[in-house]
CSV table of C-alpha atoms and ligand atoms in Angstrom, one decimal:
chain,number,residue,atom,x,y,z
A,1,UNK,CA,72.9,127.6,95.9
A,2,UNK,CA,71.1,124.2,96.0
A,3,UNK,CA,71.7,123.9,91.8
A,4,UNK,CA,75.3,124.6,92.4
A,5,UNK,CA,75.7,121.8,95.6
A,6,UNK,CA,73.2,119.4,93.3
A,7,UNK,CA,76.2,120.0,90.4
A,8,UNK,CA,79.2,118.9,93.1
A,9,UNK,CA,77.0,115.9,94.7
A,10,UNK,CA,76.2,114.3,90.6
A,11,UNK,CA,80.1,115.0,90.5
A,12,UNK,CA,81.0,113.1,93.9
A,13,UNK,CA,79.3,110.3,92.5
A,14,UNK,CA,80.3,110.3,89.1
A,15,UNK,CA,84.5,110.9,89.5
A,16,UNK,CA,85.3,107.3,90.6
A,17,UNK,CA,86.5,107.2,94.3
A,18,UNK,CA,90.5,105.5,93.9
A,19,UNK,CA,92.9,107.4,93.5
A,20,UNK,CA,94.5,107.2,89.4
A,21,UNK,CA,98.3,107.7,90.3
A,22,UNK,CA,98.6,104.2,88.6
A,23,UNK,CA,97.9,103.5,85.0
A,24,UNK,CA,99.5,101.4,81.8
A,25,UNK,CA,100.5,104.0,79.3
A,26,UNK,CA,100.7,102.8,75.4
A,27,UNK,CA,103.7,103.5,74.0
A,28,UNK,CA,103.5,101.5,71.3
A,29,UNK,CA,101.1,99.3,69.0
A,30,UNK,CA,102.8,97.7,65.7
A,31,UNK,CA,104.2,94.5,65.1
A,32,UNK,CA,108.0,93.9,65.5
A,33,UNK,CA,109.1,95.5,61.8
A,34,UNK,CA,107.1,98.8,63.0
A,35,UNK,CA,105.7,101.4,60.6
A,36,UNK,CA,106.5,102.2,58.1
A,37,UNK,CA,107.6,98.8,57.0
A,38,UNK,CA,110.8,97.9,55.1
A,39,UNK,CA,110.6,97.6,51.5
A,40,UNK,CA,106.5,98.1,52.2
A,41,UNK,CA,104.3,99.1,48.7
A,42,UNK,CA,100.9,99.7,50.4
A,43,UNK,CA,100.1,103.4,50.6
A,44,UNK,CA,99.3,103.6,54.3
A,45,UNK,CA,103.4,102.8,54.7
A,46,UNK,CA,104.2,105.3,52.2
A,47,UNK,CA,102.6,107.8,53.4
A,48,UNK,CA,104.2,107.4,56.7
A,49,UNK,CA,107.2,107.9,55.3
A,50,UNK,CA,107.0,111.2,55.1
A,51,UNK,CA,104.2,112.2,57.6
A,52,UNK,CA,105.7,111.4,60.3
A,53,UNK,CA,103.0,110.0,62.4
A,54,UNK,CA,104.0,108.5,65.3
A,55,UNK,CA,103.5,104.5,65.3
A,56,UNK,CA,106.1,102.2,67.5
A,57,UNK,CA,106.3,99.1,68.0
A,58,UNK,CA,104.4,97.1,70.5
A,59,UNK,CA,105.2,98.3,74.5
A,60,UNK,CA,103.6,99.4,77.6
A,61,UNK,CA,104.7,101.2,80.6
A,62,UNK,CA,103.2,101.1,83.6
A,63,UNK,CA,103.4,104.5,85.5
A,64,UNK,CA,103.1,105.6,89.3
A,65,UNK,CA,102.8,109.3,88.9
A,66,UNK,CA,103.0,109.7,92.9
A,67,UNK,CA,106.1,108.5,92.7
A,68,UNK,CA,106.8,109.7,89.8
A,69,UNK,CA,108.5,106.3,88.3
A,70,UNK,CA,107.3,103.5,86.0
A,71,UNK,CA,108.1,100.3,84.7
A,72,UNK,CA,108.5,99.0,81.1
A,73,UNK,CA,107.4,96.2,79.0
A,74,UNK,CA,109.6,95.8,76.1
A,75,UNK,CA,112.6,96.9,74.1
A,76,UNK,CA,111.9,98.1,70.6
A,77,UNK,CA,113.7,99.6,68.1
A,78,UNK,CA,111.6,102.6,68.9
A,79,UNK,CA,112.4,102.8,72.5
A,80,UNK,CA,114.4,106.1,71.6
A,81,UNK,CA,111.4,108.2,70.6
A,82,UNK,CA,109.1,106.0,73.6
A,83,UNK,CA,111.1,107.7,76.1
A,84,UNK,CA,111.2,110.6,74.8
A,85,UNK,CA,107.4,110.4,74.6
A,86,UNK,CA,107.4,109.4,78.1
A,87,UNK,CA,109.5,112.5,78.7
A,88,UNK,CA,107.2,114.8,77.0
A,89,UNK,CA,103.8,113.6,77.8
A,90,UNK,CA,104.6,112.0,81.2
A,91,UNK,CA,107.4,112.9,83.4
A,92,UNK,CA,108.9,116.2,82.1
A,93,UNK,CA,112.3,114.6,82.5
A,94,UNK,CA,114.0,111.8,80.9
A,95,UNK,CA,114.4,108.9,83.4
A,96,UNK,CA,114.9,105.6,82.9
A,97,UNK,CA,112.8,102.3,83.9
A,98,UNK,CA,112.8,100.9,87.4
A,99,UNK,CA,112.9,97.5,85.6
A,100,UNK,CA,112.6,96.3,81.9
A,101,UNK,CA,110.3,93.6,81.3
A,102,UNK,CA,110.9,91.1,77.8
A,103,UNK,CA,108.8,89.0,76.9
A,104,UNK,CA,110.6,86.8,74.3
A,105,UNK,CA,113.6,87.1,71.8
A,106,UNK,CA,112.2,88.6,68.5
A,107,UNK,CA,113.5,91.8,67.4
A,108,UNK,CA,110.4,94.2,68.3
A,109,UNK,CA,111.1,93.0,71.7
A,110,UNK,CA,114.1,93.3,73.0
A,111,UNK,CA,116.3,94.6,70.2
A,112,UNK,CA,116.2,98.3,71.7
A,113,UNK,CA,118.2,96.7,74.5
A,114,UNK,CA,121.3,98.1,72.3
A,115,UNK,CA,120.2,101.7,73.0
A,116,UNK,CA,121.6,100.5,76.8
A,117,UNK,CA,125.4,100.0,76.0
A,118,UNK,CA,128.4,101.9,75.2
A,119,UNK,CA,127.7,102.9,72.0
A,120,UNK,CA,124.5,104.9,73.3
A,121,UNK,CA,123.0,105.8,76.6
A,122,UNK,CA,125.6,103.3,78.5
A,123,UNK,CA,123.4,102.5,81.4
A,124,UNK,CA,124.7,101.2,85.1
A,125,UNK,CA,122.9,98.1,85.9
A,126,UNK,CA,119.4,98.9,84.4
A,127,UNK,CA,117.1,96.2,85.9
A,128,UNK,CA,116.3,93.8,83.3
A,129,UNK,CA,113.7,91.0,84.2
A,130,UNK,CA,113.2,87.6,82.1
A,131,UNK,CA,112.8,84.4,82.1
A,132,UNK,CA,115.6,82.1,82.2
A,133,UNK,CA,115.7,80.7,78.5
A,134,UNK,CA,116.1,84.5,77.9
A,135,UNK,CA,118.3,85.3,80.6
A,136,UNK,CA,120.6,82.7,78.8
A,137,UNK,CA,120.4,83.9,75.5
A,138,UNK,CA,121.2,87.4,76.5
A,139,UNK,CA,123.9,86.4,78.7
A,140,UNK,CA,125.8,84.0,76.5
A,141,UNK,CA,124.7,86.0,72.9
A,142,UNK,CA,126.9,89.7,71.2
A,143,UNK,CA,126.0,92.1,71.2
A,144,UNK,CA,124.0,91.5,74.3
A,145,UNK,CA,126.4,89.6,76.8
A,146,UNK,CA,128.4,92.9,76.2
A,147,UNK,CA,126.0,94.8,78.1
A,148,UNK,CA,126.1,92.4,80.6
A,149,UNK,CA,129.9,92.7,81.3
A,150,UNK,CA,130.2,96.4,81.0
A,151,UNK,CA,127.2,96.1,84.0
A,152,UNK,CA,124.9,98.1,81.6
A,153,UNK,CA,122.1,96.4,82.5
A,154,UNK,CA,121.4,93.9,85.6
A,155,UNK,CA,119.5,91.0,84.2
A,156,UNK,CA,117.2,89.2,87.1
A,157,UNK,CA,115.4,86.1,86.4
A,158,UNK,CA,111.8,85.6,86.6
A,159,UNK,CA,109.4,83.1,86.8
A,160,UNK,CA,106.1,81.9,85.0
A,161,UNK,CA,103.1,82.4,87.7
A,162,UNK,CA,105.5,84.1,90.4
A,163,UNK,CA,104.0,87.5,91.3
A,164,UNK,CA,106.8,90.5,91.2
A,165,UNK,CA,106.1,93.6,93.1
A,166,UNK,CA,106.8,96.9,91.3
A,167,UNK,CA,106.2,100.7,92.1
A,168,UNK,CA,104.8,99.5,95.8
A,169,UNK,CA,101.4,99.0,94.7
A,170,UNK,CA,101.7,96.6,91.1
A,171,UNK,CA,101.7,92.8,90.9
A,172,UNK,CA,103.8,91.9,87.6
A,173,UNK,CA,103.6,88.3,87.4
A,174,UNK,CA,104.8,85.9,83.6
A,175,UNK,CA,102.7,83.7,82.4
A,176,UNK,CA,103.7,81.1,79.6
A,177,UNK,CA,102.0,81.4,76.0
A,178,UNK,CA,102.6,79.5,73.1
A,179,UNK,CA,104.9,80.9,70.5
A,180,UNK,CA,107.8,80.2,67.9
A,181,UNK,CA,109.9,79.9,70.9
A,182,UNK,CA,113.5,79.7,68.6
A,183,UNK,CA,115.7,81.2,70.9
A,184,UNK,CA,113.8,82.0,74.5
A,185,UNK,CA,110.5,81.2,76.2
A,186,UNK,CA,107.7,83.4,75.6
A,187,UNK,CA,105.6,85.8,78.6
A,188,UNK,CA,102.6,87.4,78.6
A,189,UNK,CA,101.9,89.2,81.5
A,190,UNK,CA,99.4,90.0,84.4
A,191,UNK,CA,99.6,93.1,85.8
A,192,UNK,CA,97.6,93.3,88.9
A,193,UNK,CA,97.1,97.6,90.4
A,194,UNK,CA,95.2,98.0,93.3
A,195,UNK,CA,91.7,98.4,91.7
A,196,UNK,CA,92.4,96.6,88.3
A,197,UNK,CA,94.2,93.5,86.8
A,198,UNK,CA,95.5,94.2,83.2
A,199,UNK,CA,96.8,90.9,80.3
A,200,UNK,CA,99.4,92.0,78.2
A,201,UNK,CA,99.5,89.1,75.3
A,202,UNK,CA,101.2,90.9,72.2
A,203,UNK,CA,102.2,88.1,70.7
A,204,UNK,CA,100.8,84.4,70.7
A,205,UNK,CA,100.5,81.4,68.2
A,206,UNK,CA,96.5,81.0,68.1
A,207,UNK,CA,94.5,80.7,71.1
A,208,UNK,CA,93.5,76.9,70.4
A,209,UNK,CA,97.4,76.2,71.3
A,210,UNK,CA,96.6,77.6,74.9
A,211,UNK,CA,95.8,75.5,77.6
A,212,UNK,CA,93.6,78.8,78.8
A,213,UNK,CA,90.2,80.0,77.2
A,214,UNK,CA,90.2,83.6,76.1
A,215,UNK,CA,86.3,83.9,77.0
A,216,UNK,CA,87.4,83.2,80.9
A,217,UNK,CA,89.9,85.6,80.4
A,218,UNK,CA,87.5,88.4,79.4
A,219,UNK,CA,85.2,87.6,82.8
A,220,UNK,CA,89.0,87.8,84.8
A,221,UNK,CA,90.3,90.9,83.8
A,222,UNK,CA,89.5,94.5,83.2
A,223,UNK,CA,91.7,95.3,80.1
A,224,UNK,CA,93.0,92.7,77.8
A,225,UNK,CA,95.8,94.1,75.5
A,226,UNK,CA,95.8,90.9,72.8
A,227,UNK,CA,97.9,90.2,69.7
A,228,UNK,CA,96.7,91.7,66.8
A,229,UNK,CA,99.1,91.1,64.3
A,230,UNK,CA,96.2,90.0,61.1
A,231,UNK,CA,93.0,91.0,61.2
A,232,UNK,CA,92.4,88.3,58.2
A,233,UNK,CA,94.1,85.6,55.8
A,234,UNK,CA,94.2,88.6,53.2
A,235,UNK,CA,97.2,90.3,53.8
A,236,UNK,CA,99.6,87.2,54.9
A,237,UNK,CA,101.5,86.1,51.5
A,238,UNK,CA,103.3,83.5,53.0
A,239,UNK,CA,102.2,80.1,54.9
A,240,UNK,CA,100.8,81.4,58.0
A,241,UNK,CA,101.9,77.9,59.6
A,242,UNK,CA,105.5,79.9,59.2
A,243,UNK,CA,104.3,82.8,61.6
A,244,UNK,CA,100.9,82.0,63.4
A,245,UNK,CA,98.7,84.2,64.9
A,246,UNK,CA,95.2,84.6,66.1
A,247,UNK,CA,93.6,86.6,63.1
A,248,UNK,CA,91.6,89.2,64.8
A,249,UNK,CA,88.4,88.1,62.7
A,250,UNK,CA,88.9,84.5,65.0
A,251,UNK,CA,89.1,87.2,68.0
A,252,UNK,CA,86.2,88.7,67.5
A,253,UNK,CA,84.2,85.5,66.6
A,254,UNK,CA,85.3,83.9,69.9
A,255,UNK,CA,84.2,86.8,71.8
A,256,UNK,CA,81.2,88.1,69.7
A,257,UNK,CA,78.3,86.6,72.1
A,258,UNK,CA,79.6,89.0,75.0
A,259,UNK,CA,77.8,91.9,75.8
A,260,UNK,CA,79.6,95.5,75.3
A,261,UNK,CA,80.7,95.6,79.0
A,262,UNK,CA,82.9,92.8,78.1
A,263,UNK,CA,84.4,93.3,74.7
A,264,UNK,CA,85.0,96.7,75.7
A,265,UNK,CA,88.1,95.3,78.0
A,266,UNK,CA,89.9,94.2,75.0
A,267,UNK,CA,92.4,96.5,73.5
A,268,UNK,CA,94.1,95.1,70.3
A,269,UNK,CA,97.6,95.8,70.0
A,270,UNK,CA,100.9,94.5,67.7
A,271,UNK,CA,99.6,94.9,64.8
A,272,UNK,CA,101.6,94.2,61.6
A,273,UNK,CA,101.7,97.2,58.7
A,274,UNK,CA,99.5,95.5,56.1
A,275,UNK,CA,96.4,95.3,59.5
A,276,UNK,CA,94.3,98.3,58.1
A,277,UNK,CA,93.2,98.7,62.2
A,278,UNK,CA,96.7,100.8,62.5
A,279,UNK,CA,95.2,103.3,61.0
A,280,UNK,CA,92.4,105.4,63.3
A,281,UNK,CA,90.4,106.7,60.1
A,282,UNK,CA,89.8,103.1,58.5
A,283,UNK,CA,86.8,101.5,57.5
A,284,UNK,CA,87.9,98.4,59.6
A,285,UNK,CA,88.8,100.2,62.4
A,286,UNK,CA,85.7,101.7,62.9
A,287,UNK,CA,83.8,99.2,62.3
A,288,UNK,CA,86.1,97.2,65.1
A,289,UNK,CA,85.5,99.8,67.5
A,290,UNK,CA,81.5,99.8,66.5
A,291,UNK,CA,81.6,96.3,67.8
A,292,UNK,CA,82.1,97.3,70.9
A,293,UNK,CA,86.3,96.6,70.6
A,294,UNK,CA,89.2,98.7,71.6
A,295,UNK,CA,92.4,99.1,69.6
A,296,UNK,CA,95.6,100.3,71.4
A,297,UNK,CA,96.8,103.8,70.6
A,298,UNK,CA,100.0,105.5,71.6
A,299,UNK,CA,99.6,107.9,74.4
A,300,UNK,CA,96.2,106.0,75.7
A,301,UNK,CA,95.9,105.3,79.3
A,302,UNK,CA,94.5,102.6,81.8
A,303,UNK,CA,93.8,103.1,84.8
A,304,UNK,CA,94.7,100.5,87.8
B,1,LIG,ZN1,106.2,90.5,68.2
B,2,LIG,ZN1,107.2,87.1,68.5
């Protein structure tokens, strides 16, 4: 008897004492072309052809399972099979978003917004929160603006550094990175539960552009869910001053004086199909993760 009440106290104090009704589920964790990749030659895209493994493109939700709701960052191109996943893994029913976060106008982003409209699900007034450069482009752009007049989706403006509250408990509040900004502004995102604070930066020019410093950001925040796009100059065949990003190898370098604890909160996600880290069983990605790095996988979840 006194074994089996010492097994219950060690697990008292070992199952952490909030409650886990609130969590970011990944839903997705390539770049904006997804995988496979158009027209791609490597092997790892070729073989996803016909393996079907699942690999989306780059979005989060954010679930309340009391209330059995959630919110969603991003509109890929993938959103039909996210849902779906959602469906399946999460809810047992399809249901829609509360409210659709977007971070910036590049197709992995918000192009899944056409799943919305009349020639698909044809939505009334899905809740669709952006930032006014955005707002504009949707509003005054086919085939968006359509969805916009047939009341398909509600868009409601946003603001950098102005807190939203979602699903009662979560602070959703845009913040302002640098970016190709061509046709809209560009978020990332702080999502604030009531035990943990999330940053959701899937896509950024390089850090140096940034008027904040990613090391302060580790101390901040619990999880840090950070572009990943290159892991290195090696698979970029083009001038990367046409499409910066952080490489992750300047990631890690920045961060590699922090202890576990810390580089443990970083997940990398948005990875583009030549970043061998897409794949679980590669060399690099293990030898991320030996590091003491996360990378974002479909299906993971954090707990707020
Ligand atoms: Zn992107
Ligand atoms: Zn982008």
């Amino acid at each position: 008897m006194i074994r089996f009440l010492k097994f219950f106290f060690i697990l008292a104090t070992t199952i952490p004492i909030y409650t886990q009704s609130e969590y970011i589920y990944i839903l997705g964790n390539t770049q904006d072309a997804g995988m496979p990749h158009i027209g791609c030659k490597h092997k790892f895209c070729l073989d996803n052809f016909t393996k079907y493994e699942e690999f989306y493109v780059t979005s989060i939700a954010v679930v309340n399972s009391d209330l059995n709701k959630y919110i969603l960052f991003e509109a890929t191109p993938d959103i039909t099979y996210q849902l779906n996943n959602l469906k399946n893994n999460i809810f047992q029913e399809f249901l829609l978003p509360e409210a659709l976060y977007i971070s910036h106008a590049h197709i992995g982003h918000y192009s899944g917004l056409m799943y919305f409209g009349r020639e698909a699900l044809g939505t009334k007034n899905l809740l669709v929160k952006v930032l006014p450069k955005m707002s504009i482009f949707l509003r005054k752009n086919g085939p968006w603006s359509q969805l916009v007049d047939l009341n398909n989706i509600q868009i409601q403006n946003t603001k950098f550094d102005e807190s939203n509250l979602e699903l009662s408990n979560i602070h959703v509040t845009p913040i302002k990175v640098p970016h190709r900004d061509e046709y809209s502004e560009t978020a990332g995102y702080i999502i604030k539960g009531k035990n943990k604070k999330a940053l959701f930066i899937p896509d950024i020019d390089k850090w140096e552009k940034w008027d904040k410093k990613l090391i302060d950001l580790v101390m901040k925040f619990d999880y840090l869910l950070l572009d990943a796009t290159f892991y290195d100059m090696e698979e970029i065949n083009r001038d990367i001053s046409e499409i910066p990003h952080p490489l992750v190898s300047e990631t890690i370098s920045l961060l590699n004086t922090l202890s576990k604890e810390y580089k443990s909160k970083v997940y990398f996600i948005h990875m583009n199909h030549t970043n061998p880290m897409l794949d679980p069983d590669s060399d690099l990605s293990k030898s991320v993760i030996k590091k003491g790095f996360n990378i974002a996988r479909l299906g993971q979840k954090l707990y707020l």
